[in-house]
Coordinates of C-alpha atoms in Angstrom, one line a residue:
Chain A
M318 CA 92.1 85.6 219.0
K319 CA 94.7 85.2 216.1
Q320 CA 98.2 85.4 217.3
S321 CA 100.6 87.9 215.7
A322 CA 103.8 87.0 214.2
I323 CA 106.4 85.7 216.5
W324 CA 108.8 88.7 216.4
V325 CA 106.1 91.2 217.2
R326 CA 106.1 90.7 221.0
P327 CA 109.8 91.1 221.5
L328 CA 109.8 94.1 219.2
Y329 CA 107.0 95.6 221.4
Y330 CA 109.0 94.9 224.7
L331 CA 112.1 96.4 223.0
V332 CA 110.3 99.6 222.2
V333 CA 108.6 100.2 225.6
F334 CA 111.8 99.3 227.5
T335 CA 113.8 101.6 225.3
V336 CA 111.4 104.5 225.8
A337 CA 110.9 103.8 229.5
T338 CA 114.6 104.2 229.8
I339 CA 114.6 107.4 228.1
S340 CA 111.8 108.6 230.2
L341 CA 113.3 107.7 233.5
Y342 CA 117.1 108.1 232.9
P343 CA 117.1 111.9 233.3
I344 CA 115.1 111.9 236.4
L345 CA 117.2 109.1 237.9
L346 CA 120.4 111.0 236.7
M347 CA 119.0 114.2 238.5
I348 CA 118.5 112.3 241.9
L349 CA 121.8 110.4 241.7
S350 CA 124.0 113.3 240.7
S351 CA 122.5 115.3 243.6
F352 CA 124.4 113.1 245.8
K353 CA 127.8 113.5 244.1
K354 CA 130.3 116.2 244.5
S355 CA 130.6 118.6 241.6
V356 CA 134.2 117.3 241.0
D357 CA 132.8 113.7 240.5
I358 CA 130.1 115.1 238.2
Y359 CA 132.9 116.5 235.9
K360 CA 135.0 113.5 236.1
D361 CA 132.5 110.8 235.7
P362 CA 129.1 112.2 234.7
L363 CA 127.6 108.7 234.2
G364 CA 129.1 107.1 237.3
L365 CA 127.1 106.3 240.4
P366 CA 127.8 108.3 243.4
T367 CA 130.8 106.9 245.2
S368 CA 129.6 108.0 248.5
F369 CA 126.1 109.1 249.6
S370 CA 127.0 112.6 250.9
L371 CA 124.3 115.1 251.6
D372 CA 127.0 117.9 251.1
T373 CA 125.3 119.4 248.0
Y374 CA 122.0 119.7 249.9
R375 CA 123.7 121.6 252.8
T376 CA 125.4 123.8 250.5
L377 CA 122.3 124.4 248.7
L378 CA 120.2 125.1 251.8
S379 CA 122.8 127.5 253.1
K380 CA 122.6 129.5 250.0
I381 CA 119.0 129.6 249.1
P382 CA 116.0 130.1 251.7
F383 CA 114.5 126.7 250.2
T384 CA 112.2 126.3 253.3
T385 CA 110.6 129.7 252.6
Y386 CA 110.2 128.8 248.9
F387 CA 108.6 125.4 250.0
M388 CA 106.3 127.2 252.4
N389 CA 105.2 129.7 249.7
S390 CA 104.6 126.9 247.3
M391 CA 102.4 125.1 249.8
F392 CA 100.5 128.1 250.8
V393 CA 99.8 129.0 247.1
S394 CA 99.1 125.3 246.0
I395 CA 96.8 124.5 248.9
L396 CA 94.8 127.6 249.0
S397 CA 94.3 127.5 245.2
V398 CA 93.1 124.0 245.5
V399 CA 90.7 124.8 248.3
L400 CA 89.3 127.8 246.6
I401 CA 88.8 125.9 243.3
V402 CA 87.0 123.1 245.0
V403 CA 84.8 125.4 246.8
V404 CA 83.7 127.8 243.9
C405 CA 83.6 125.0 241.3
S406 CA 81.4 122.7 243.5
L407 CA 78.9 125.5 244.0
A408 CA 79.0 126.4 240.2
S409 CA 78.8 123.0 238.9
F410 CA 76.2 122.0 241.1
Y411 CA 74.1 124.9 239.8
I412 CA 74.9 124.1 236.1
A413 CA 74.3 120.2 236.4
R414 CA 71.5 119.9 238.9
F415 CA 69.1 122.8 237.9
K416 CA 67.5 123.4 234.6
F417 CA 67.6 127.1 233.7
S418 CA 67.7 128.4 230.2
W419 CA 71.0 129.9 230.6
N420 CA 72.9 126.9 232.1
H421 CA 74.2 125.8 228.7
A422 CA 75.5 129.3 227.8
L423 CA 77.1 129.6 231.3
F424 CA 78.8 126.2 231.0
F425 CA 80.2 127.0 227.5
I426 CA 81.6 130.4 228.8
F427 CA 83.4 128.4 231.6
L428 CA 84.7 125.8 229.0
L429 CA 85.9 128.7 226.7
G430 CA 88.7 129.2 229.2
M431 CA 90.3 125.9 228.1
M432 CA 91.0 127.5 224.8
I433 CA 92.1 131.0 225.9
P434 CA 95.8 131.5 226.1
I435 CA 95.9 133.3 229.3
K436 CA 99.4 134.2 229.1
L437 CA 98.5 136.7 226.3
G438 CA 96.5 138.7 228.8
I439 CA 99.5 139.1 231.1
V440 CA 99.8 142.9 230.6
P441 CA 96.2 143.8 231.7
L442 CA 96.7 141.2 234.5
F443 CA 99.8 143.0 235.6
I444 CA 98.0 146.2 235.7
L445 CA 95.1 144.7 237.6
M446 CA 97.2 143.1 240.1
R447 CA 99.1 146.3 240.6
D448 CA 95.9 148.2 241.2
L449 CA 94.7 145.5 243.7
G450 CA 98.1 146.0 245.4
L451 CA 98.8 142.2 244.9
I452 CA 102.3 142.5 243.1
N453 CA 104.6 140.6 245.4
S454 CA 101.7 139.0 247.2
L455 CA 101.3 135.3 247.0
W456 CA 97.5 136.1 246.8
S457 CA 98.0 137.1 243.2
L458 CA 99.3 133.4 242.4
V459 CA 96.3 132.0 244.4
L460 CA 93.8 134.1 242.4
M461 CA 95.5 133.2 239.1
N462 CA 95.8 129.5 239.9
T463 CA 92.0 129.5 241.0
A464 CA 90.9 131.4 237.9
T465 CA 92.8 129.4 235.4
G466 CA 91.9 126.1 237.1
I467 CA 88.2 126.8 236.9
P468 CA 87.5 125.6 233.3
L469 CA 88.8 122.1 233.5
S470 CA 87.5 121.6 237.2
M471 CA 84.0 122.7 235.9
L472 CA 84.1 120.3 233.2
I473 CA 85.0 117.4 235.4
L474 CA 82.8 118.1 238.3
T475 CA 79.8 118.9 236.0
G476 CA 80.2 115.8 234.2
F477 CA 80.4 113.8 237.4
F478 CA 77.4 115.5 238.9
K479 CA 75.2 114.8 235.8
T480 CA 75.8 111.1 236.4
M481 CA 74.4 111.0 240.0
P482 CA 70.8 110.0 240.7
Y483 CA 68.5 112.7 242.0
E484 CA 66.6 110.5 244.6
L485 CA 69.0 111.2 247.5
E486 CA 68.9 114.8 246.8
E487 CA 65.0 114.9 246.5
A488 CA 64.7 113.0 249.9
A489 CA 66.9 115.5 251.6
R490 CA 65.0 118.3 249.9
I491 CA 61.6 116.9 251.4
D492 CA 63.1 116.8 254.7
G493 CA 63.6 120.5 254.3
A494 CA 67.3 120.7 253.7
G495 CA 68.4 123.8 251.7
N496 CA 70.6 123.9 248.7
L497 CA 73.7 124.5 250.5
K498 CA 73.0 121.7 253.0
I499 CA 72.2 119.3 250.2
L500 CA 75.5 120.1 248.4
W501 CA 77.5 119.8 251.6
H502 CA 76.0 116.8 253.1
V503 CA 74.4 114.7 250.4
V504 CA 76.2 115.4 247.1
L505 CA 79.8 116.2 247.9
P506 CA 80.4 113.0 250.0
L507 CA 79.4 111.2 246.8
M508 CA 81.7 113.2 244.7
R509 CA 85.0 112.2 246.4
P510 CA 86.4 110.5 243.2
A511 CA 85.9 113.6 241.0
L512 CA 86.8 116.0 243.7
G513 CA 90.2 114.0 244.1
T514 CA 90.8 114.4 240.4
V515 CA 90.3 118.1 240.5
V516 CA 92.5 118.4 243.6
I517 CA 95.3 116.6 241.9
I518 CA 95.2 118.3 238.5
N519 CA 95.2 121.8 240.1
F520 CA 97.8 120.9 242.8
I521 CA 100.3 119.9 240.1
A522 CA 99.4 122.9 237.9
A523 CA 99.8 125.3 241.0
W524 CA 102.9 123.6 242.4
N525 CA 104.7 123.7 239.1
D526 CA 103.5 127.1 237.9
F527 CA 106.3 129.2 236.7
F528 CA 104.9 132.0 234.4
F529 CA 102.8 134.0 237.0
P530 CA 105.3 134.0 239.8
L531 CA 107.9 135.1 237.3
I532 CA 106.0 138.2 236.5
F533 CA 104.0 139.0 239.8
I534 CA 106.6 138.2 242.4
T535 CA 110.0 140.1 242.3
E536 CA 110.9 140.0 246.1
K537 CA 113.2 137.1 246.9
M538 CA 111.4 135.8 250.0
K539 CA 108.0 135.7 248.2
R540 CA 109.3 133.2 245.5
T541 CA 107.8 129.8 245.0
I542 CA 110.1 126.9 244.2
P543 CA 110.1 127.0 240.4
V544 CA 111.1 130.6 240.3
G545 CA 113.4 130.1 243.3
M546 CA 115.2 127.3 241.2
M547 CA 115.8 129.6 238.4
S548 CA 117.6 132.1 240.4
L549 CA 119.7 129.1 241.5
F550 CA 120.8 128.8 238.0
G551 CA 122.1 132.4 237.7
E552 CA 123.9 132.4 241.0
H553 CA 125.5 129.0 241.1
S554 CA 125.8 128.0 237.6
A555 CA 129.2 126.3 238.2
D556 CA 128.1 124.1 241.2
W557 CA 126.5 121.3 239.4
G558 CA 126.0 119.2 242.6
S559 CA 124.0 122.1 243.9
L560 CA 122.0 122.4 240.7
F561 CA 121.0 118.8 240.7
A562 CA 120.1 119.0 244.3
G563 CA 117.9 122.1 243.6
L564 CA 116.1 120.3 240.9
T565 CA 115.6 117.2 242.9
L566 CA 114.2 119.1 245.9
A567 CA 111.8 121.0 243.5
S568 CA 110.6 117.9 242.0
L569 CA 110.5 115.4 245.0
P570 CA 107.2 116.3 246.7
M571 CA 105.3 115.5 243.3
I572 CA 107.5 112.4 242.7
L573 CA 106.9 111.0 246.1
L574 CA 103.1 111.7 245.7
F575 CA 103.0 110.0 242.4
F576 CA 104.5 107.0 244.1
I577 CA 101.7 106.9 246.7
A578 CA 98.8 107.5 244.1
S579 CA 100.2 107.1 240.6
K580 CA 96.8 105.8 239.4
Q581 CA 94.9 108.7 240.7
F582 CA 97.4 111.1 239.2
M583 CA 97.3 109.5 235.8
E584 CA 93.6 109.1 235.7
G585 CA 93.3 112.7 237.2
L586 CA 95.3 114.4 234.6
T587 CA 93.5 112.7 231.7
A588 CA 90.1 112.9 233.0
G589 CA 89.5 116.2 231.7
A590 CA 90.4 115.6 228.2
I591 CA 88.6 112.3 227.7
K592 CA 85.2 113.3 229.3
Chain B
M453 CA 46.8 118.9 256.1
R454 CA 48.1 120.0 252.8
E455 CA 46.5 123.5 253.5
S456 CA 48.5 124.0 256.7
T457 CA 51.9 123.2 255.3
A458 CA 51.7 124.8 251.9
S459 CA 52.4 128.3 252.7
P460 CA 55.8 127.9 254.8
L461 CA 56.8 125.3 252.4
R462 CA 56.3 127.6 249.3
K463 CA 58.1 130.4 251.0
R464 CA 61.0 128.2 251.7
K465 CA 60.9 127.0 248.1
S466 CA 61.0 130.5 246.7
W467 CA 63.8 131.5 249.0
A468 CA 65.7 128.4 247.8
R469 CA 64.9 129.2 244.4
W470 CA 66.4 132.6 244.7
T471 CA 69.5 131.6 246.6
I472 CA 70.5 129.0 244.3
H473 CA 71.4 131.7 241.7
L474 CA 74.1 132.8 244.0
F475 CA 76.1 129.5 243.6
P476 CA 77.8 130.3 240.3
I477 CA 78.7 133.7 241.2
P478 CA 82.2 133.2 242.9
A479 CA 83.5 131.1 240.2
L480 CA 82.1 133.6 237.7
I481 CA 83.7 136.5 239.4
L482 CA 87.2 134.9 239.8
Y483 CA 87.0 133.6 236.3
G484 CA 85.6 136.8 234.7
M485 CA 88.1 138.9 236.5
F486 CA 91.3 136.9 235.9
V487 CA 90.6 135.0 232.7
L488 CA 88.0 136.7 230.6
Y489 CA 88.7 140.3 231.4
P490 CA 92.3 140.2 230.7
I491 CA 92.0 138.6 227.4
L492 CA 89.6 141.1 226.3
A493 CA 91.6 144.0 227.8
A494 CA 94.7 142.8 225.9
L495 CA 92.7 143.0 222.7
S496 CA 91.5 146.5 223.3
Y497 CA 95.2 147.6 224.5
S498 CA 96.3 147.0 221.1
F499 CA 94.5 149.9 219.7
F500 CA 96.1 152.4 222.0
E501 CA 99.3 154.3 222.2
W502 CA 101.3 153.4 225.4
K503 CA 103.9 155.2 227.3
G504 CA 105.4 152.6 229.7
M505 CA 102.5 151.3 231.8
A506 CA 100.3 154.4 231.0
R507 CA 97.7 154.2 228.3
G508 CA 97.8 157.0 225.7
N509 CA 95.6 157.8 222.6
F510 CA 93.5 155.7 220.6
I511 CA 95.5 154.9 217.5
G512 CA 93.4 152.4 215.6
F513 CA 95.4 149.6 213.8
K514 CA 98.8 151.6 213.9
N515 CA 100.4 149.0 216.4
F516 CA 99.4 146.1 214.0
V517 CA 100.9 148.0 211.2
T518 CA 104.1 148.7 213.1
L519 CA 104.4 145.0 214.2
F520 CA 104.2 143.7 210.7
T521 CA 106.0 146.3 208.6
T522 CA 108.7 147.8 210.9
E523 CA 111.9 146.1 211.3
P524 CA 113.0 144.3 213.4
Y525 CA 109.4 143.3 214.6
G526 CA 108.3 142.2 211.2
S527 CA 111.0 139.5 210.6
L528 CA 111.0 138.5 214.3
F529 CA 107.4 137.8 214.1
W530 CA 107.8 135.6 211.1
N531 CA 110.9 133.8 212.4
A532 CA 109.1 133.1 215.8
F533 CA 105.9 132.0 213.9
K534 CA 107.9 129.5 211.8
H535 CA 109.4 128.0 215.0
N536 CA 105.8 127.7 216.5
V537 CA 104.8 125.8 213.3
L538 CA 107.9 123.5 213.5
Y539 CA 107.0 123.1 217.3
F540 CA 103.6 121.9 216.4
I541 CA 104.5 119.7 213.5
L542 CA 107.4 117.8 215.3
Q543 CA 105.3 117.4 218.4
M544 CA 102.7 115.9 216.3
I545 CA 104.8 113.4 214.5
V546 CA 107.4 112.5 217.2
M547 CA 105.4 113.0 220.4
N548 CA 102.0 112.1 219.4
G549 CA 103.0 109.5 216.8
L550 CA 105.2 107.7 219.4
A551 CA 102.5 108.1 222.1
F552 CA 100.0 106.5 219.7
F553 CA 102.3 103.5 218.9
L554 CA 103.1 103.0 222.7
A555 CA 99.4 103.2 223.6
F556 CA 98.6 100.6 220.9
I557 CA 101.5 98.3 222.4
I558 CA 100.1 98.6 226.0
Y559 CA 96.5 98.0 224.6
Q560 CA 97.9 94.6 223.4
K561 CA 98.1 93.7 227.3
I562 CA 101.9 93.5 227.6
K563 CA 103.4 92.6 230.9
G564 CA 104.2 95.4 233.2
A565 CA 101.8 97.7 231.5
E566 CA 101.2 99.7 234.6
F567 CA 104.8 100.2 235.1
F568 CA 105.4 101.4 231.7
K569 CA 102.4 103.7 231.9
A570 CA 104.0 105.3 235.1
A571 CA 107.4 105.5 233.6
F572 CA 106.3 107.2 230.5
F573 CA 104.1 109.7 232.7
L574 CA 106.6 110.4 235.3
P575 CA 108.3 113.4 233.5
R576 CA 104.9 115.2 233.3
L577 CA 105.1 115.7 237.1
L578 CA 108.1 117.9 236.8
S579 CA 107.9 121.6 236.5
V580 CA 108.6 122.7 233.0
I581 CA 111.3 124.9 234.4
V582 CA 113.0 121.9 236.1
V583 CA 112.7 119.9 232.8
G584 CA 114.4 123.0 231.1
F585 CA 117.3 123.0 233.6
L586 CA 117.7 119.4 233.9
W587 CA 118.0 119.0 230.1
K588 CA 120.2 121.9 229.9
L589 CA 122.6 120.1 232.2
I590 CA 122.2 117.0 230.1
L591 CA 122.9 118.6 226.8
N592 CA 125.9 120.7 228.2
P593 CA 128.7 120.4 225.5
N594 CA 131.5 119.9 228.4
F595 CA 130.0 117.7 231.1
G596 CA 126.5 116.8 229.9
T597 CA 125.8 113.2 230.0
L598 CA 124.4 113.0 226.3
N599 CA 127.8 113.8 224.7
V600 CA 129.5 111.3 227.1
I601 CA 126.9 108.6 226.3
L602 CA 127.5 109.3 222.5
E603 CA 131.4 108.9 223.2
K604 CA 130.8 105.5 224.9
L605 CA 128.6 104.3 222.1
G606 CA 131.4 105.3 219.7
L607 CA 129.4 107.9 218.1
E608 CA 131.6 110.8 218.7
T609 CA 130.8 112.5 215.5
L610 CA 127.4 112.9 216.7
Q611 CA 128.7 115.1 219.7
K612 CA 127.5 118.7 219.5
A613 CA 127.0 121.7 221.5
W614 CA 123.2 121.1 221.0
L615 CA 121.9 124.2 222.5
G616 CA 124.6 126.5 221.2
D617 CA 124.1 125.6 217.6
P618 CA 121.3 127.5 215.7
K619 CA 120.8 124.5 213.6
T620 CA 120.0 122.1 216.5
A621 CA 119.0 124.3 219.4
L622 CA 115.2 124.6 218.5
I623 CA 114.9 120.9 217.6
A624 CA 116.6 120.0 220.9
I625 CA 114.0 122.1 222.8
I626 CA 111.1 120.6 220.8
L627 CA 112.5 117.0 221.7
V628 CA 112.8 117.9 225.4
N629 CA 109.1 118.9 225.2
C630 CA 108.1 115.6 223.5
W631 CA 109.9 113.9 226.4
F632 CA 107.9 115.9 228.9
G633 CA 104.5 115.3 227.2
L634 CA 104.8 111.8 225.8
G635 CA 103.2 110.0 228.9
F636 CA 100.0 112.2 228.8
G637 CA 99.5 111.4 225.0
V638 CA 99.9 107.7 225.8
L639 CA 97.3 107.9 228.5
I640 CA 94.9 109.6 226.1
F641 CA 95.4 107.4 223.3
L642 CA 95.2 104.3 225.5
A643 CA 91.8 105.5 226.8
G644 CA 90.8 105.9 223.1
F645 CA 91.9 102.3 222.3
Q646 CA 90.0 100.9 225.5
G647 CA 87.0 102.8 224.3
I648 CA 86.8 100.8 221.2
P649 CA 84.1 98.1 221.4
S650 CA 85.9 94.7 221.1
E651 CA 83.1 93.3 219.1
L652 CA 84.1 95.5 216.3
V653 CA 87.7 94.3 216.3
E654 CA 86.7 90.7 216.7
A655 CA 84.3 91.0 213.7
A656 CA 86.9 92.6 211.5
K657 CA 89.4 89.8 212.6
L658 CA 86.9 87.1 211.6
D659 CA 86.6 88.9 208.3
G660 CA 90.4 88.2 208.0
A661 CA 91.6 91.7 208.7
K662 CA 94.8 91.9 210.4
G663 CA 98.1 93.9 210.8
F664 CA 98.0 97.2 208.9
T665 CA 94.5 96.5 207.4
L666 CA 93.0 96.2 210.8
L667 CA 94.8 99.3 211.9
R668 CA 93.6 101.3 208.9
T669 CA 90.0 100.2 208.9
I670 CA 89.0 99.7 212.6
Y671 CA 91.5 101.4 214.8
L672 CA 92.4 104.5 213.0
P673 CA 88.9 105.8 212.2
L674 CA 87.6 104.9 215.7
M675 CA 90.6 106.8 217.1
V676 CA 89.8 110.0 215.4
P677 CA 88.2 111.5 218.6
S678 CA 91.4 111.0 220.7
I679 CA 93.6 112.1 217.8
M680 CA 91.7 115.2 217.5
I681 CA 91.8 115.9 221.2
M682 CA 95.6 115.4 221.2
G683 CA 95.8 117.5 218.1
I684 CA 94.0 120.4 219.6
L685 CA 95.8 120.3 222.8
T686 CA 99.2 120.1 221.2
F687 CA 98.4 122.9 218.9
I688 CA 97.4 125.4 221.6
Q689 CA 100.4 124.2 223.7
S690 CA 102.8 124.6 220.7
F691 CA 101.6 128.3 219.9
E692 CA 102.0 129.1 223.7
A693 CA 105.4 127.7 224.2
F694 CA 107.3 129.8 226.5
E695 CA 108.5 128.3 229.7
L696 CA 110.9 125.7 228.1
V697 CA 112.4 128.1 225.7
Y698 CA 112.8 130.7 228.6
A699 CA 114.5 128.1 230.8
M700 CA 116.9 126.8 228.2
Q701 CA 117.8 129.8 226.1
G702 CA 116.5 132.8 227.9
S703 CA 114.3 135.6 226.8
M704 CA 116.1 136.3 223.5
G705 CA 115.5 132.9 222.0
E706 CA 119.2 132.3 221.7
P707 CA 121.3 131.6 219.7
Y708 CA 120.5 134.4 217.4
Y709 CA 116.8 134.1 217.8
S710 CA 116.9 130.6 216.5
T711 CA 114.7 129.4 219.3
D712 CA 112.5 132.4 219.6
T713 CA 108.8 131.7 219.9
L714 CA 105.8 134.0 219.6
A715 CA 105.1 133.8 223.4
V716 CA 108.9 134.5 224.1
F717 CA 108.8 137.4 221.6
F718 CA 105.5 138.7 223.3
Y719 CA 107.2 138.4 226.8
R720 CA 110.2 140.4 225.4
L721 CA 107.9 143.3 224.0
A722 CA 105.7 143.4 227.1
F723 CA 108.1 143.0 230.0
G724 CA 111.6 142.6 228.3
S725 CA 114.3 145.1 229.0
S726 CA 115.8 146.0 225.6
T727 CA 113.3 146.7 222.9
A728 CA 114.2 149.4 220.3
S729 CA 111.4 151.7 221.6
G730 CA 110.5 151.0 225.0
A731 CA 107.4 153.5 224.8
T732 CA 105.4 151.6 222.3
A733 CA 106.2 148.0 223.7
I734 CA 102.9 147.3 225.5
G735 CA 100.9 148.4 222.3
L736 CA 102.9 146.1 220.2
G737 CA 102.9 143.3 222.7
S738 CA 99.2 143.6 222.8
A739 CA 98.8 143.7 219.0
L740 CA 100.9 140.5 218.9
A741 CA 98.9 138.8 221.7
T742 CA 95.7 139.8 219.7
V743 CA 97.0 138.2 216.4
L744 CA 98.2 135.1 218.3
F745 CA 94.8 134.8 220.3
L746 CA 92.8 135.2 217.0
F747 CA 94.8 132.8 215.3
I748 CA 94.7 130.1 218.0
L749 CA 90.9 130.7 218.4
I750 CA 90.1 130.5 214.6
C751 CA 92.2 127.3 214.1
T752 CA 91.0 125.7 217.2
T753 CA 87.3 126.5 216.2
L754 CA 87.8 125.3 212.6
F755 CA 89.5 122.0 213.8
L756 CA 86.6 121.4 216.1
R757 CA 84.1 122.0 213.4
F758 CA 86.0 119.6 211.1
A759 CA 86.2 117.1 213.9
N760 CA 82.5 117.2 214.5
K761 CA 81.7 116.7 210.7
K762 CA 84.1 113.7 210.9
D763 CA 82.3 112.3 213.8
V764 CA 79.0 112.6 212.1
Q765 CA 80.2 110.7 209.2
M766 CA 81.3 107.9 211.2

């Protein structure tokens, strides 16, 4: 391989270091500032915290029902992910493993969802949710996350299903196993990587969703973390320490998960687009 | 022997053949009810008169006419549209351009590639609402760190109330969006680079191609699919832009509508408090949704068709 000019490599490192700093600095600032007192943030915004105090967190938790928001977000995210995995496994198994004349059309209809800006349907959705009695119910969010997560999940699962050999499945079929049994005992265990991707993508999306809870949830105790954070800005806009603590708390679960499984996260979020 | 087993087996088979058609039903119901139906309904709503949340008479294209010809809607529409276009262009140049370059660097097998990838990607994990608030604090004219950093660097003249000035507010928001989405683009482009067969690159190098020529003749044409993917995703996302603007500048696209986007305008029409005539808001909002939806759909389809042709030529 031909070597490039001597100044090229250092330039590369300079660029990636600069951009990495810009990427990480605000997040670091957010976390560090959350340990500061508001006075110190005003006096010396760039300085490190002089003493690690958890005061801001204590103030914050006394002012907003963070535990409730956290449990609401957990409820919505976990349930949405479970529902997506169940319904998409069934549907993609059907599309990828059986040859019916309408499979192509069905797949296309599902994929269309990736191009549909669903926010534009929010008025009919609001009326629908109202008629279903789901306004101010976390189920409205579960249903929305599930429905909007279907297209990309279908793409990933169907793509993965198609690459799998038929032999195992046929062996099970000869042994007399039904479709559901084959899917559950034979196919899904082999699908773990793809399922992991689907779980991660949809968990991030559900956890961070802001638009649907903004519209469907007005009751304070039913809020999820992102909307709860927004109310924080209105109520405590002068207390920067609490604001940073709130932002940190809202982001920490995802950041911690990312540290545990960064590779899966990055592969997961891009898998759909590259396939 | 075959005779004796044939009949129960066949029965089970036909039963299995029938039940398999139940498999896609749950997904179809959920997807149909909460994705397909609302979009189609929004299209039909635009042809009716609305009194609050109650549907009135069929009025044809009147909502569309009002949207485009009655003030302030007409000028607000084009104002917001312009901002969406700028959103798209700036993201394509700044975010995707930089992402392409960064992916190219990582593709050259630099040390610490995994760390850099993770670092670029980390912002993508924050909720857009957190991103908006965080940057609102950083850009704050009094205590925000950006102005403090500029001062430390001796660049006081650049200090600004970034989000308070109509000239810089929208650009600031778009750049924050670039910060948020950069890592995703890097990963997509990197996957594109890694998908290029190394023989092609080696062959071109043997032929004496290097530097810019190599980029133009080998990398760029082979990267067209990834560029197209990022282009389409960026396009859809740019014309849907809502959360970040809402978090940073509220539902009025402050200051003076200088950061208004079509989705924010739409939100205001459909749910906002202070529209000139509350009674027609849902009709107007649906008309706006219809226009925006058709615009996105048509552009994306044309784009895809164009992309396919390019692919065939290669």
